[in-house]
XYZ file of C-alpha atoms in Angstrom:
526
model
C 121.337 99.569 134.770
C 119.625 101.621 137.380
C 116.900 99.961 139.505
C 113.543 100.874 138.745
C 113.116 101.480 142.258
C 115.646 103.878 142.161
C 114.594 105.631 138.966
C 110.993 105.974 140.314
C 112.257 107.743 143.383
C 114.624 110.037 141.895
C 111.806 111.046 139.289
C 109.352 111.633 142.357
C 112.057 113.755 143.771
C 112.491 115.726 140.590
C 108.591 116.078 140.207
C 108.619 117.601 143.794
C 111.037 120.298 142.756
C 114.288 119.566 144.244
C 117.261 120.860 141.999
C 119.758 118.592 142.987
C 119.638 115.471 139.734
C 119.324 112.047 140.566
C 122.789 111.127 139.228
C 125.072 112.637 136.281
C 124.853 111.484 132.849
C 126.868 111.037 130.072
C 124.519 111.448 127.443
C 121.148 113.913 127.665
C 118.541 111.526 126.015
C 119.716 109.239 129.058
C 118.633 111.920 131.936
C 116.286 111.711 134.532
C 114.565 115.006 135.107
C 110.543 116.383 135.125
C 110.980 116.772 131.512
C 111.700 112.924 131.204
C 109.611 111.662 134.363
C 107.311 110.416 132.010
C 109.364 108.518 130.170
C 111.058 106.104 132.483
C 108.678 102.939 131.877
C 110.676 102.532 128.533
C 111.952 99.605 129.710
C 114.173 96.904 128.930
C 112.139 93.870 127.308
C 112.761 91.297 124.860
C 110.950 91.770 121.274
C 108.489 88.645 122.033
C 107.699 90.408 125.700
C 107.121 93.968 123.974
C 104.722 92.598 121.413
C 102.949 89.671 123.153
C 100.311 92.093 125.146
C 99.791 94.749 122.477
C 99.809 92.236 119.509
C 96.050 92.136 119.557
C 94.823 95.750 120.074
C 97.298 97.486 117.355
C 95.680 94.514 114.793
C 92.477 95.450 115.297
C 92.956 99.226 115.933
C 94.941 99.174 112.302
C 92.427 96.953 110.626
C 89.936 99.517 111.575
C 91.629 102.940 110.646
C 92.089 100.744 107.174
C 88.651 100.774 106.952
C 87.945 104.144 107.981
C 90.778 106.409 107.566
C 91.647 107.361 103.895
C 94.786 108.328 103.860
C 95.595 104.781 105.655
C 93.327 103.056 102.826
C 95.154 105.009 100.486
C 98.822 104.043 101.860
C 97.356 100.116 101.200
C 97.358 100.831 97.833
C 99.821 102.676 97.649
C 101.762 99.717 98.858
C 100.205 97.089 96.854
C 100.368 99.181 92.991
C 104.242 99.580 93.515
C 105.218 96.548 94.880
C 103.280 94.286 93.264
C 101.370 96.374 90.083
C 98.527 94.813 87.994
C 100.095 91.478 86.396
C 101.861 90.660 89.612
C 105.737 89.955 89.907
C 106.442 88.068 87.017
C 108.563 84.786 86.393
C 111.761 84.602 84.101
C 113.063 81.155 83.444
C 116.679 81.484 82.989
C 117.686 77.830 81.637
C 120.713 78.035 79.738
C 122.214 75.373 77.371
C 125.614 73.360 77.491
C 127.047 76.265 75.469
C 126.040 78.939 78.103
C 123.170 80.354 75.510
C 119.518 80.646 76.991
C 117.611 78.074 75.919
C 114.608 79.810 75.050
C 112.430 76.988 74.110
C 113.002 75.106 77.601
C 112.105 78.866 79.394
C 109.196 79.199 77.102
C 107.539 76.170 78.105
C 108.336 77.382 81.982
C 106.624 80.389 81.482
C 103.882 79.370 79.753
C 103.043 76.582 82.508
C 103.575 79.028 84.855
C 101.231 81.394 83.617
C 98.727 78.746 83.817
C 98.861 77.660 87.234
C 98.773 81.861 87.926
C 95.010 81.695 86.455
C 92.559 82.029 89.058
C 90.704 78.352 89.632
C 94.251 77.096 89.955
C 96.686 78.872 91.924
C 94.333 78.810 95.225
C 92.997 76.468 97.000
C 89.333 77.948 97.262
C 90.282 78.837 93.095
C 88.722 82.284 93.850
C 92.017 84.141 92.915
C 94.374 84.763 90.398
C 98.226 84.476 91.825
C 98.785 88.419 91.291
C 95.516 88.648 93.155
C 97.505 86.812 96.091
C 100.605 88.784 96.136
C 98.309 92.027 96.321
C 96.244 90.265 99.296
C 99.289 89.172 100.746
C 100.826 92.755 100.972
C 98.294 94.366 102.279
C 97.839 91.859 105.062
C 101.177 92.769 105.975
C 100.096 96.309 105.753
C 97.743 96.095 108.188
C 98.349 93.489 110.685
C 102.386 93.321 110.366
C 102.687 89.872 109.253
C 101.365 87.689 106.153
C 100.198 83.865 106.489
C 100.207 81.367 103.501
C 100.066 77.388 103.650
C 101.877 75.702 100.832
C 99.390 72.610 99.541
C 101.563 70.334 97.785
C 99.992 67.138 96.062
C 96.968 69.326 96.031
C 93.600 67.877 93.920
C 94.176 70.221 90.707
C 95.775 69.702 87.518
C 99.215 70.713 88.902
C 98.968 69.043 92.134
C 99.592 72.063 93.663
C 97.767 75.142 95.345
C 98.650 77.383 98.049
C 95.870 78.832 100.576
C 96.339 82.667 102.143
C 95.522 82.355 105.451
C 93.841 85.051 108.183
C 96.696 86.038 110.729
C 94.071 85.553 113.743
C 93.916 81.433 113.049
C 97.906 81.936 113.939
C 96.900 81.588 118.148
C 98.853 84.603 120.107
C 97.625 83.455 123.175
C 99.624 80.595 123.136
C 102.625 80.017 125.083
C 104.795 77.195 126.253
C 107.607 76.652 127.520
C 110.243 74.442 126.902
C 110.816 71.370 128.518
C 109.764 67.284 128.976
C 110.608 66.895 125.322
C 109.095 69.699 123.970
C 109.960 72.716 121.964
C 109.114 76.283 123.355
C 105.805 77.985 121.696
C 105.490 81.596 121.477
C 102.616 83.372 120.538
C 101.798 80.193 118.447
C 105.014 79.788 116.794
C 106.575 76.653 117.593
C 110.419 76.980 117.590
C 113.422 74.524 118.095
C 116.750 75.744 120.788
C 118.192 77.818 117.799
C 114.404 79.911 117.118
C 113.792 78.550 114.468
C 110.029 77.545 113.628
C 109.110 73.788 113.449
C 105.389 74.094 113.958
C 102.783 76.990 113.681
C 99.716 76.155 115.820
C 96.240 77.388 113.847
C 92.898 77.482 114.568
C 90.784 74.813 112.442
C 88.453 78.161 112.420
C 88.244 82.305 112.747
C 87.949 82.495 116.124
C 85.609 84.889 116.095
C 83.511 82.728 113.203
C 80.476 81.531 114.527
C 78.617 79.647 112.255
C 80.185 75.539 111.592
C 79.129 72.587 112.775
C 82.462 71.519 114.795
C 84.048 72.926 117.489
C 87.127 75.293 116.849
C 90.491 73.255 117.627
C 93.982 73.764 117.255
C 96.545 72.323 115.730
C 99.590 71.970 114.236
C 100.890 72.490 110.773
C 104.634 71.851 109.806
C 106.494 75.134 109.267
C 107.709 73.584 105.324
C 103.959 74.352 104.662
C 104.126 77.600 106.321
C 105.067 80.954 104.395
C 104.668 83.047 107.945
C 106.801 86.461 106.573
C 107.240 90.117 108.444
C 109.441 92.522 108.608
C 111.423 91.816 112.078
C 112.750 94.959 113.885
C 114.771 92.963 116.578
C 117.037 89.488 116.430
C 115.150 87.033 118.257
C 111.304 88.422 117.167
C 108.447 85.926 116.112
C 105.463 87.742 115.314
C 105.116 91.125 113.676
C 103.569 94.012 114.179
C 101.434 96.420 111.659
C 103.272 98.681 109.687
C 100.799 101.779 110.949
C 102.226 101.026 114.978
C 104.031 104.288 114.684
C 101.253 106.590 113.741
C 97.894 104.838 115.119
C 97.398 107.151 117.815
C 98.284 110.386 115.772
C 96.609 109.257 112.860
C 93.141 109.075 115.414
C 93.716 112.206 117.034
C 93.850 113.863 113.537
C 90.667 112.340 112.518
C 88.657 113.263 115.568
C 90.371 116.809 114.771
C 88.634 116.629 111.606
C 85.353 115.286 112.730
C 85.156 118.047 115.541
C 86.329 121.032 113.158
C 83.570 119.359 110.091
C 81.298 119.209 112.724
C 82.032 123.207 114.143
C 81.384 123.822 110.107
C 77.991 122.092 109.634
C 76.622 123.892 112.739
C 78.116 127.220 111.923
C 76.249 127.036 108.528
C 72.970 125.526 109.768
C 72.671 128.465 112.484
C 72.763 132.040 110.429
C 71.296 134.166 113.376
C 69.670 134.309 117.158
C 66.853 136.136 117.682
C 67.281 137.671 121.084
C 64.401 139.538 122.955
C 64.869 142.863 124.821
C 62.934 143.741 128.400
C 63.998 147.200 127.948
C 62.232 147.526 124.327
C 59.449 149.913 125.158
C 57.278 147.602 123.202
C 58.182 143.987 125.110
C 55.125 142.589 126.633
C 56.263 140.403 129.624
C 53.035 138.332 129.938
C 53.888 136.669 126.716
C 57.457 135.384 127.849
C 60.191 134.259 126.086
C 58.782 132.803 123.184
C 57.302 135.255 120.367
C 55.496 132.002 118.793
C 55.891 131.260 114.940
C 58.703 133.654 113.515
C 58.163 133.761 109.853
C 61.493 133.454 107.663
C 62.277 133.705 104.034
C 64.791 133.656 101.741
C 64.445 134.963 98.643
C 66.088 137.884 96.932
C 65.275 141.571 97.949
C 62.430 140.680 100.872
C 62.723 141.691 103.941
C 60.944 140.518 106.994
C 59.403 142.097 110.347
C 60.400 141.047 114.191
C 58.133 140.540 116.702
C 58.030 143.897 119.298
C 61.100 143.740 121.420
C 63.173 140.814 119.586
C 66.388 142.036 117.685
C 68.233 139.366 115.952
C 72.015 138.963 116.848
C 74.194 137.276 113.918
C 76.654 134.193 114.647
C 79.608 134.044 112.360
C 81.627 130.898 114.238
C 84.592 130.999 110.980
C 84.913 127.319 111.076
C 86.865 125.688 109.513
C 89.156 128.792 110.375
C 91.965 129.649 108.431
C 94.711 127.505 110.210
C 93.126 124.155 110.142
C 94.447 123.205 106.294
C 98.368 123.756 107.533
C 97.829 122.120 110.468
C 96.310 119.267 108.639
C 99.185 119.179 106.479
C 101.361 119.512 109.290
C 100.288 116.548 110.974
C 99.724 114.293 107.680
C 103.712 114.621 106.947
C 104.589 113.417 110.210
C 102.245 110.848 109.616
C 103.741 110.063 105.972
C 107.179 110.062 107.839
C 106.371 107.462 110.207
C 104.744 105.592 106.943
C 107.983 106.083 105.319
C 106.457 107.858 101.825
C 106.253 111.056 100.603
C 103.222 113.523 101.814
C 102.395 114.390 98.232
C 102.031 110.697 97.803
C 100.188 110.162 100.903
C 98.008 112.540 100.482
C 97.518 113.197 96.298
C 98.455 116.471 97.306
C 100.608 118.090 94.276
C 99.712 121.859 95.181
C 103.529 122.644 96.564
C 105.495 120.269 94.392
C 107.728 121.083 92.176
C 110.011 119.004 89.503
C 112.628 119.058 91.992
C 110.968 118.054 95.282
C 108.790 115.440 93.104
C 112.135 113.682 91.972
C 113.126 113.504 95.215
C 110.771 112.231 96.698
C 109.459 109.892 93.992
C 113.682 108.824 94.374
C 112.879 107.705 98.467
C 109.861 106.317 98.097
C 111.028 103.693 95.227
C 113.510 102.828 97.217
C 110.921 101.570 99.949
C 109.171 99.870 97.378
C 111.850 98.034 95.935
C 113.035 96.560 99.444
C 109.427 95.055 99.868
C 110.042 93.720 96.239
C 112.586 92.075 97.391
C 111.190 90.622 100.852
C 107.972 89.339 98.623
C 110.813 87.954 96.299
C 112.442 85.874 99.388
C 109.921 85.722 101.693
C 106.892 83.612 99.352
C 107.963 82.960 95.597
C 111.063 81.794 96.486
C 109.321 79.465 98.616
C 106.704 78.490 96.184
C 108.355 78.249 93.181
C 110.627 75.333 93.525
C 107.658 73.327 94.952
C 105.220 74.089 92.077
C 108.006 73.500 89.888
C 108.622 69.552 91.430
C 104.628 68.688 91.217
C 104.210 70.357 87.570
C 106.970 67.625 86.477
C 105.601 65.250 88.529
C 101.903 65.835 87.296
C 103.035 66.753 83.561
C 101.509 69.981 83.229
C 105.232 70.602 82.321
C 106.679 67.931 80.229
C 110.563 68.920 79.547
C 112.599 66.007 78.997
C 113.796 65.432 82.285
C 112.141 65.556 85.363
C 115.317 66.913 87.158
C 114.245 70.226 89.217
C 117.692 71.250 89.953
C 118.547 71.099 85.897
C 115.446 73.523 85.086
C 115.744 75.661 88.579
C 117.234 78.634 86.991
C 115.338 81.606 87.071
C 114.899 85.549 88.078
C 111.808 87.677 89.041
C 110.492 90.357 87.481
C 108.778 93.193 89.671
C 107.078 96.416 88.188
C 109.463 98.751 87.184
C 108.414 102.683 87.076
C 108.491 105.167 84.494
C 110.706 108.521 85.420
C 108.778 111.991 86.423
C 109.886 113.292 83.481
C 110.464 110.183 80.733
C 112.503 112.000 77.788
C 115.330 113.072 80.419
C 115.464 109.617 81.360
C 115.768 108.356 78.206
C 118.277 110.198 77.341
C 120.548 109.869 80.318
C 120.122 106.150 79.357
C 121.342 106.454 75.896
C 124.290 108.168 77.162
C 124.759 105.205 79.760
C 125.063 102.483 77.268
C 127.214 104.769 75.410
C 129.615 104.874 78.003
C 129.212 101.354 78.612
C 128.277 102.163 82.729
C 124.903 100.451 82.294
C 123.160 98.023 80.105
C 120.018 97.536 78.141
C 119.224 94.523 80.032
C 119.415 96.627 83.385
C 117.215 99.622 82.223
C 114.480 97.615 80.779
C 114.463 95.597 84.280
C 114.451 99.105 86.238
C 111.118 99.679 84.295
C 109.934 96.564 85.011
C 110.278 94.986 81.350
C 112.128 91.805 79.853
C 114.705 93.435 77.544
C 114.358 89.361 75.859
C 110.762 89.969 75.791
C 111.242 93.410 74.140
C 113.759 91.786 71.543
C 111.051 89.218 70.298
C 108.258 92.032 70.339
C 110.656 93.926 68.139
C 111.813 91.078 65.612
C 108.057 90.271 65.333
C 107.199 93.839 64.412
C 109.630 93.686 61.817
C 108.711 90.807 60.328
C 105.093 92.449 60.111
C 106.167 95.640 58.815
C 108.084 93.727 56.154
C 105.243 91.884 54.868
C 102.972 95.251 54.813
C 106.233 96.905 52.798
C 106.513 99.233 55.762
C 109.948 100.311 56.551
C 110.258 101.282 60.585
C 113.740 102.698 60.327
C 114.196 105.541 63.115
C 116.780 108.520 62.158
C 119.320 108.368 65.272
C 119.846 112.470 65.064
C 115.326 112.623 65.175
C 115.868 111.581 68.591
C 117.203 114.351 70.234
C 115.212 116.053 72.618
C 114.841 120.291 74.194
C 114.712 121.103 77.972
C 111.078 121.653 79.112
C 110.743 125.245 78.926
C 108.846 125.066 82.352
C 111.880 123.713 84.082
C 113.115 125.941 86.654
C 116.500 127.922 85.759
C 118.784 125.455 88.403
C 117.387 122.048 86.287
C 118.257 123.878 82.927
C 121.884 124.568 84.368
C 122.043 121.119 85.442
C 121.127 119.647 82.463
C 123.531 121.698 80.500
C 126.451 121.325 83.432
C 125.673 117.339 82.687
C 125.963 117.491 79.057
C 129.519 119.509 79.095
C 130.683 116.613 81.090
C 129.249 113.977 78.927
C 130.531 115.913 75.970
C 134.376 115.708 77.875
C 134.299 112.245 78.975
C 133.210 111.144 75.167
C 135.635 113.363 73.437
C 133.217 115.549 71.734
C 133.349 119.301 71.416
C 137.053 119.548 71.544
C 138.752 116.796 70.096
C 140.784 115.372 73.322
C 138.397 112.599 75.123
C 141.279 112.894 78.491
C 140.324 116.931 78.621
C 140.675 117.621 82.346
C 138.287 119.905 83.951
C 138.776 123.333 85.696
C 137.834 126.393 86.737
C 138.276 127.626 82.978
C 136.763 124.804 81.768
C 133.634 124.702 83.758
């Protein structure tokens, strides 16, 4: 590790033009040079010591382009309608009998009490939302400020003697810091943590700290960290706070807006001023004793009238061309770096479809789920994994959910069910997972969850429709060979030879087409 000492002087001695470098290295991005003089403050700090000054600011300065900046209100929803979608992430109670069979009475019951406690008026604490309304609230605070804060309210005074309570980030005190020693754990930022970092205590604010209005003073103090659902998305071992998932692109996404203000702003004057008028001393007719200023110019605008200047004033026309023709691809220049550092796609980002095509949608659409199925999964570990088995214990205990024992580990079984998404184009999909469960590479089970559906739920929905058709005299039998399905004419020419390169295979590896299932491909062949 070089000195800083040393790396300030050899980058003063580069800035002052000598040729000779500082010292040889092995690697370019490691160089010390006047290309990289300004770089040499990236220093070597621990995650706590890199967040602890800047925690504050890059809340506040994300919380405001939130409110501001569109395409950062949009990525909020964005964020919130594919991770967590209208009904929330969902329960499934997967009890199973002796035998190994799902004991769908026992799960039903679950479910049901489950749903209940969901409601809004019994989930929260303040009963002023609904439990999807939470898990929406709860990802967009992680949006913006990087981290999400939830206290866990067992033996609460409801009918399930339970609630939880979402809590503003700010009561979480970053100015906080202790050391450890005399008996007592290190804090940092608010975080109390044992000799292994890992949280025993979160110290909160009784009150916003920033909330004026209460009769007591604002205190702080500590809440155990089994009550404590404090979840980010750590970038380093050893960090304890997060930080907003817009750090990357606050300061581009401000420059672009006060682009846009500037060049709006160049518009709405270049349209409110049409034309100077501009006086002439050499105009034969320009009387001097009357100055600058011809008085009351009269001006109208209406079609085929024409109007008479003063003596010696000629009007000069002003054509500034703003917005000019290059501000839209810079705008969309900037925005996909933007969406990059957002991790989405620009079309997305922006609800710009002009330049997509099937090809670069599916891609992109491809990445982007992706994204939103890892934050599926944190919201799965991160909070109803920690909820669940607690509401669970106090529904028993309160009977809100009488099941004959009140053994939590015997009815503990269970699986989440996110939102799911529909393909770009659905019949494609449809039939690529036919052909899966043909094969027997996928199941019915797994493509109903990929959508986002119960393939038990859509069993029952189906038996029940039966039943109902059956006592109209209706007879919902579906034709297997009505099924089939044409390539979208619009398609471009290399998805129609895909498709049909596809269905040769399919039609190899199933035997079809030329009576020998083990047909090896070639050059012939394909």
């Amino acid at each position: 590790m070089v000195p800083l000492r040393k790396r300030l002087r050899a980058a003063w001695s580069l800035l002052r033009g000598d040729n000779k470098p500082a010292h040889a290295t092995a690697f370019s991005g490691a160089q010390y040079s006047r290309l990289t003089a300004d770089w040499i403050f990236a220093g070597t700090r621990s995650p706590d010591a890199e967040i602890r000054g800047d925690l504050r600011a890059l809340k506040n300065r994300s919380r405001e382009m939130g409110r501001n900046n569109p395409h950062a209100r949009r990525f909020r929803s964005l964020v919130s309608r594919n991770v967590v979608g209208k009904h929330g992430i969902r329960l499934q109670a997967k009890v199973r009998r002796p035998s190994g069979l799902p004991d769908a009475e026992i799960n039903r019951q679950i479910e049901t009490a489950w749903k209940r406690w969901c409601l809004r008026g019994n989930c929260t604490a303040d009963g002023m939302m609904s439990f999807a309304q939470v898990q929406k609230l709860y990802v967009e605070t992680l949006v913006s400020d990087g981290e999400a804060l939830l206290r866990i309210l067992p033996g609460f005074r409801n009918d399930f003697g339970f609630a939880v309570q979402l809590l503003d980030t700010d009561l979480l005190d970053e100015t906080f810091n202790r050391p450890a020693g005399d008996g007592q754990n290190e804090v940092r930022m608010g975080v109390e943590i044992d000799e292994w970092g890992r949280p025993v205590q979160y110290w909160l604010w009784s009150r916003h700290p920033q909330d004026y209005q209460g009769g007591r003073a604002r205190e702080r103090f500590p809440v155990p960290a089994s009550q404590i659902v404090h979840d980010f998305l750590p970038e380093r071992p050893g960090q304890t706070r997060g930080v907003t998932y817009f750090a990357p692109v606050l300061l581009r996404s401000r420059m672009l807006d006060a682009f846009e203000e500037a060049a709006v702003v160049a518009a709405r004057v270049g349209a409110s001023h049409m034309a100077f008028f501009k006086p002439d001393p050499d105009h034969p007719g320009f009387d001097p004793t009357r100055g600058e200023d011809p008085g009351e110019i009269p001006m109208e605008a209406e079609p085929g009238t024409f109007g008479r200047l003063p003596v010696g004033y000629s009007v000069e026309e002003w054509d500034p061309n703003h917005p000019n023709t290059a501000f839209a691809e810079f705008d969309k220049a900037v925005l996909r770096s933007i969406a990059a550092g957002l991790d989405v796609s620009y079309n997305s980002l922006a609800a710009d479809l002009s330049d997509a095509n099937y090809s670069s949608l599916r891609e992109g659409k491809l990445d982007e789920r992706s994204v939103w199925a890892g934050l599926q999964q944190w919201m799965i570990d991160g909070l109803l994994e920690r909820i669940y088995p607690e509401w669970l214990k106090w529904a028993l205990t309160t009977g809100q959910l009488d099941l004959p024992q009140r053994n939590v580990a015997r009815w503990i079984d269970h699986e989440w069910q996110p939102r799911g998404w529909e393909w770009v184009d659905p019949l494609k999909d449809i039939m690529a997972s036919k052909e899966a469960v043909a094969l027997r590479v996928n199941s019915r089970t797994r493509i109903c969850a990929e959508r986002g559906i119960d393939f038990e739920e859509v069993l029952s929905e189906l038996a029940a429709e039966e039943r109902l058709a059956a006592d109209y005299g209706i007879d919902l039998t579906i034709d297997p060979k009505t099924l089939g399905g044409e390539a979208d004419p619009d398609d471009d020419d290399d998805e129609r030879a895909g498709a049909a390169w596809e269905a040769k295979i399919l039609s190899r590896m199933t035997g079809n087409g030329n009576g020998n299932g083990h047909h090896a491909l070639n050059g012939k062949g394909a």
